[in-house]
GROMACS .gro file of C-alpha atoms in nm:
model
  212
    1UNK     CA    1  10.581   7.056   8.219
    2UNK     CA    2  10.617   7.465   8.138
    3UNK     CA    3  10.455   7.675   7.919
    4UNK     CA    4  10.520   7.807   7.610
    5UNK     CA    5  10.618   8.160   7.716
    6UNK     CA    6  10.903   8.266   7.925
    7UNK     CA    7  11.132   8.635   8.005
    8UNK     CA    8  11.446   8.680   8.160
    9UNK     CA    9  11.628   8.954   8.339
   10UNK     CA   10  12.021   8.801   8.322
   11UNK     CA   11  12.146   9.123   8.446
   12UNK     CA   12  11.910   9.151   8.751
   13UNK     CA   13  11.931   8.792   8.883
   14UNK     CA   14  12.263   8.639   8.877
   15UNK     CA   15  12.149   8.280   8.891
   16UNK     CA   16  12.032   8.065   8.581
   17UNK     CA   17  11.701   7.965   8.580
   18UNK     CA   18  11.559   8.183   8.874
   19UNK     CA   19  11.538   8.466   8.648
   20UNK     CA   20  11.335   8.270   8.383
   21UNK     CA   21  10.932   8.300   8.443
   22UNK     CA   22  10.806   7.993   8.284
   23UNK     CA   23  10.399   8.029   8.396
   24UNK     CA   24  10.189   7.726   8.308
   25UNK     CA   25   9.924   7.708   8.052
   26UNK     CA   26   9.704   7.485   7.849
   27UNK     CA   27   9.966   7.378   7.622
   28UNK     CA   28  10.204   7.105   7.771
   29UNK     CA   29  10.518   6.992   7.659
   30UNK     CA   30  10.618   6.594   7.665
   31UNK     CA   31  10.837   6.517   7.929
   32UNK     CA   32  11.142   6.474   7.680
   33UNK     CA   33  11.066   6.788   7.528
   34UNK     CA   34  11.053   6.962   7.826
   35UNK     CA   35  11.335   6.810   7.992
   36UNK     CA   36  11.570   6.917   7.650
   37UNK     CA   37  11.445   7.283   7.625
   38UNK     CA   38  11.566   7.325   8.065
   39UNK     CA   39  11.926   7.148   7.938
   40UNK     CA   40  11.977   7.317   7.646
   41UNK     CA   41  11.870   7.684   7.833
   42UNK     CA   42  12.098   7.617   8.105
   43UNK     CA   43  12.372   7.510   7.830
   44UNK     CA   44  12.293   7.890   7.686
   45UNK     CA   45  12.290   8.062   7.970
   46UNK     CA   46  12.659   7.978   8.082
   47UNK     CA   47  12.752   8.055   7.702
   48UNK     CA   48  12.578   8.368   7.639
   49UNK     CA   49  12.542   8.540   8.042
   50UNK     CA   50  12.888   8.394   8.168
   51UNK     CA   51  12.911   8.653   8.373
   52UNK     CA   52  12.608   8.547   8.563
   53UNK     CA   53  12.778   8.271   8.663
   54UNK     CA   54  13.094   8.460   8.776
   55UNK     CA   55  12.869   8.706   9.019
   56UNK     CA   56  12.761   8.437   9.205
   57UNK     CA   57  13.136   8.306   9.250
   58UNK     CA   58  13.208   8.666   9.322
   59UNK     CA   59  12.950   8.685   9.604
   60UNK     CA   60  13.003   8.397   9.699
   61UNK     CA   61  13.471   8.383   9.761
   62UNK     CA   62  13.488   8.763   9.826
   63UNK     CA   63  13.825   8.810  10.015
   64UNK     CA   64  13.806   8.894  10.392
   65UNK     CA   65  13.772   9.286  10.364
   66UNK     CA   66  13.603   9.357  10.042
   67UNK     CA   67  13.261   9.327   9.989
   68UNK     CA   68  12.998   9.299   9.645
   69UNK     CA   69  12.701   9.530   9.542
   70UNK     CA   70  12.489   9.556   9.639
   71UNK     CA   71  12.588   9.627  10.012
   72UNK     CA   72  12.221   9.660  10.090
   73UNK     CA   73  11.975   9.435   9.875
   74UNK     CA   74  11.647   9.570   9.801
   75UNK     CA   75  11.444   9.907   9.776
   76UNK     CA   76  11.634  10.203   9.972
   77UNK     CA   77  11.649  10.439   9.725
   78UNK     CA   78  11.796  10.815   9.819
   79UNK     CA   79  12.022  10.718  10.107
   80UNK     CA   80  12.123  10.956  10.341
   81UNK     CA   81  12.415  10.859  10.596
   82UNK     CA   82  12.585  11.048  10.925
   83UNK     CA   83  12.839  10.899  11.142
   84UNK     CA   84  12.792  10.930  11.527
   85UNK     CA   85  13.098  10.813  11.722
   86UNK     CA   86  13.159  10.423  11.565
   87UNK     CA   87  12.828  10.396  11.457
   88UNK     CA   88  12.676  10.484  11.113
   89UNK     CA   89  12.273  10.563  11.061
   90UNK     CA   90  12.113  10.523  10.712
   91UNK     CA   91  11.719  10.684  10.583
   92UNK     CA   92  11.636  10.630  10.266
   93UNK     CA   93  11.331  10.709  10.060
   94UNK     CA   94  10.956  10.499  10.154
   95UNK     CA   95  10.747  10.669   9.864
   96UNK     CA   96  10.383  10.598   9.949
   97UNK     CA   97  10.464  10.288  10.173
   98UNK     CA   98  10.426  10.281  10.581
   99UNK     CA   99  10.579  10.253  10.787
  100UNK     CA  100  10.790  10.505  10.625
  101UNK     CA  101  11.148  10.605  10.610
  102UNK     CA  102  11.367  10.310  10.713
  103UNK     CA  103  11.671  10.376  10.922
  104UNK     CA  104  11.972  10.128  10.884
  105UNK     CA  105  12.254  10.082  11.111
  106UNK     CA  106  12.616   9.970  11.040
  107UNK     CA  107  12.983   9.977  11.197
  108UNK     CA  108  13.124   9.948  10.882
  109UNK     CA  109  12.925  10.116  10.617
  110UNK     CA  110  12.883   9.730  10.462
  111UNK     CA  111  12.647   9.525  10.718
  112UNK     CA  112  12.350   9.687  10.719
  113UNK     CA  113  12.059   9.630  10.998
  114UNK     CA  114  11.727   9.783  11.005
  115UNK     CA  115  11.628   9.943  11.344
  116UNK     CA  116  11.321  10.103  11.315
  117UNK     CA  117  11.106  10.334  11.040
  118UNK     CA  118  11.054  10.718  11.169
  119UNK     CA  119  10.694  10.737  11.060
  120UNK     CA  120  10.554  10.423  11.215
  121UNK     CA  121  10.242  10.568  11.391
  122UNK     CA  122   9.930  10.626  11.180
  123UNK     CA  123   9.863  10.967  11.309
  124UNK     CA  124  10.218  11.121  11.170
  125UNK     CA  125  10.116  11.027  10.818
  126UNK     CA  126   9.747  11.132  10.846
  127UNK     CA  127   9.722  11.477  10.838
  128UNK     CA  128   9.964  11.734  10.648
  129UNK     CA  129  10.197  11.487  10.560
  130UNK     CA  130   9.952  11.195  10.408
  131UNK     CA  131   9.991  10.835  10.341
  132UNK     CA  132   9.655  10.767  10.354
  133UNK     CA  133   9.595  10.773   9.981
  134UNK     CA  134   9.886  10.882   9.801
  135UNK     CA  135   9.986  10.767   9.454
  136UNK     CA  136  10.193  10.521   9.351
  137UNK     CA  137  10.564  10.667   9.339
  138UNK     CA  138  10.428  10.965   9.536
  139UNK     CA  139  10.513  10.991   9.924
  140UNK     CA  140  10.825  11.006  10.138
  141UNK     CA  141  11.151  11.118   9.902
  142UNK     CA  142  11.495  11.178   9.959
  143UNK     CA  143  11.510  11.183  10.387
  144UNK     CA  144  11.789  11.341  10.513
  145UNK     CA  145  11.920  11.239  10.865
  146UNK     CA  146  12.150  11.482  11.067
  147UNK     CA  147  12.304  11.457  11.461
  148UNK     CA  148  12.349  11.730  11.676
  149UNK     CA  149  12.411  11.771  12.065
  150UNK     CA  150  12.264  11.433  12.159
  151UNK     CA  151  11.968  11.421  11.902
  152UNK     CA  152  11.838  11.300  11.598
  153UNK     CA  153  11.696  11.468  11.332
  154UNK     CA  154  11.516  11.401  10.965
  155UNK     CA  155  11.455  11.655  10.694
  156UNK     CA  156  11.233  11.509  10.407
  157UNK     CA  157  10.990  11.621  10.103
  158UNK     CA  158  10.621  11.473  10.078
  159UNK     CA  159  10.502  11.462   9.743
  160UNK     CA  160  10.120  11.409   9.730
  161UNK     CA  161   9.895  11.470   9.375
  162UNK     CA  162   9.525  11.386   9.403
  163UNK     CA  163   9.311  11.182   9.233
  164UNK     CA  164   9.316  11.341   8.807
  165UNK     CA  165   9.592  11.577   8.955
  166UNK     CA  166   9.904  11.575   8.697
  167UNK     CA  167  10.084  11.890   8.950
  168UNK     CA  168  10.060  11.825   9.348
  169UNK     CA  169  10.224  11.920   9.627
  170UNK     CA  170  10.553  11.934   9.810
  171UNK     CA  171  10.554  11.979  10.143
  172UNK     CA  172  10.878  11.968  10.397
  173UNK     CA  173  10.880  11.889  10.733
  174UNK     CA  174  11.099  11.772  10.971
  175UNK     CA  175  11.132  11.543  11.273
  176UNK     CA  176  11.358  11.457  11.547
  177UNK     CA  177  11.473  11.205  11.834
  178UNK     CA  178  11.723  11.087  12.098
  179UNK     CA  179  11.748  10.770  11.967
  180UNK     CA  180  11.810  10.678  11.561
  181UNK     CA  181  11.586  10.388  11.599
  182UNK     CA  182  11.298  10.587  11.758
  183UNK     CA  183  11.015  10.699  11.846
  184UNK     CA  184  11.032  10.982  11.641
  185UNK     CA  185  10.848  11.306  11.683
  186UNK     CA  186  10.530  11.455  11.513
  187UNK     CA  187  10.628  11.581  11.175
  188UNK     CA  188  10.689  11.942  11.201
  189UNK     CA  189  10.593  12.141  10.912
  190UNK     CA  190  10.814  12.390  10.746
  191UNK     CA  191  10.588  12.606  10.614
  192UNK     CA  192  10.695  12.815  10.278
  193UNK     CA  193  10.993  12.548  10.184
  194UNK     CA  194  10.924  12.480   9.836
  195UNK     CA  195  11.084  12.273   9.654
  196UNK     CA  196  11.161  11.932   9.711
  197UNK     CA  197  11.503  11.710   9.840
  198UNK     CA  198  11.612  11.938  10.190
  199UNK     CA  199  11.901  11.910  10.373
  200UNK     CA  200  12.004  12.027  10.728
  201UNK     CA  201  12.327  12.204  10.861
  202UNK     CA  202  12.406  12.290  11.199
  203UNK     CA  203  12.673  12.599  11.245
  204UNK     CA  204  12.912  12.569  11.478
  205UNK     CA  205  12.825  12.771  11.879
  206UNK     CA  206  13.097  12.989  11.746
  207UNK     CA  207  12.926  13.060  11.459
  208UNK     CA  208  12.620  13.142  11.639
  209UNK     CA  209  12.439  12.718  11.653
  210UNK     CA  210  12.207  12.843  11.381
  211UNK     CA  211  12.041  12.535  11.196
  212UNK     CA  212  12.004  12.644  10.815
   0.00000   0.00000   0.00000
């Protein structure tokens, strides 16, 4: 039924089994064979990875006002949060995918929803800041969202090396709204901002409303 060669990642997958890649091949096991080597696996899997089994009864009875990592499942690496009012915003690093720069919302910091990506239109990620053909881990890192006097706005890095390149570029820019989910402005570049990971603060009007 399964081939001969299999890998498993206990600690990533909490399950039994669905962490085990069993790919087919010529050789075939008889049905007996096969069906001992899955009883016996899931037999040492609950003896050696018992805590695999207890994440799953974690996830699954967690008392009414607690709550398991991860709080958001997937790739959102880099988060940056703000709280508006009742309402909580989330960007998070895209690397060289597009759209780029997810924004999450939550009232609680624990459910999470997606509401839009701030570079979503082909000519924002085309020019200075490009998507077009960046490398692999590359691209959009560490966004940093900020609110002030009714708007929306995102400080990030883009980190693009060309083709042979080992050194690249780093170039800042940021962007703004009146709405978290969107649409977002053109990327506005700030030009001589070296470096890479910015952040934004906004003084106070008695301390002059500069943005640093």
């Amino acid at each position: 039924l399964f081939g001969s060669s299999f890998c498993v990642w206990p600690w990533e997958v909490p399950i039994p089994l669905r962490g085990i890649m069993l790919p087919f091949s010529s050789y075939r096991w008889p049905l007996g064979a096969s069906l001992a080597f899955l009883i016996a696996w899931i037999g040492c899997s609950s003896l050696f990875f018992p805590q695999a089994d207890a994440l799953v009864t974690d996830r699954q009875l967690a008392p009414s006002g607690t709550f398991v990592n991860p709080i958001l499942q997937g790739s959102y690496a880099d988060p940056s949060i703000i709280r508006v009012g009742e309402d909580f915003y989330m960007v998070s690093s895209s690397f060289e995918y597009f759209p780029g720069i997810p924004i999450h919302h939550s009232k609680d910091m624990v459910n999470w929803r997606l509401i839009g990506y701030a570079l979503n239109r082909e000519d924002q990620v085309s020019g200075a800041v490009n998507l077009v053909d960046v490398k692999q881990d590359d691209g959009i890192q560490a966004a940093t969202i900020r609110y002030n006097k009714g708007k929306f706005y995102i400080v990030v890095t883009t980190v693009y090396r060309g083709m042979g390149v080992a050194d690249g570029t780093c170039t800042s820019f940021i962007m703004d709204s009146d709405s978290a989910a969107g649409p977002w402005s053109e990327p506005h570049i700030l030009e001589g901002a070296d470096g890479i990971d910015p952040s934004l603060f906004f003084d106070s009007d008695e301390d002059g409303g500069k943005a640093w």
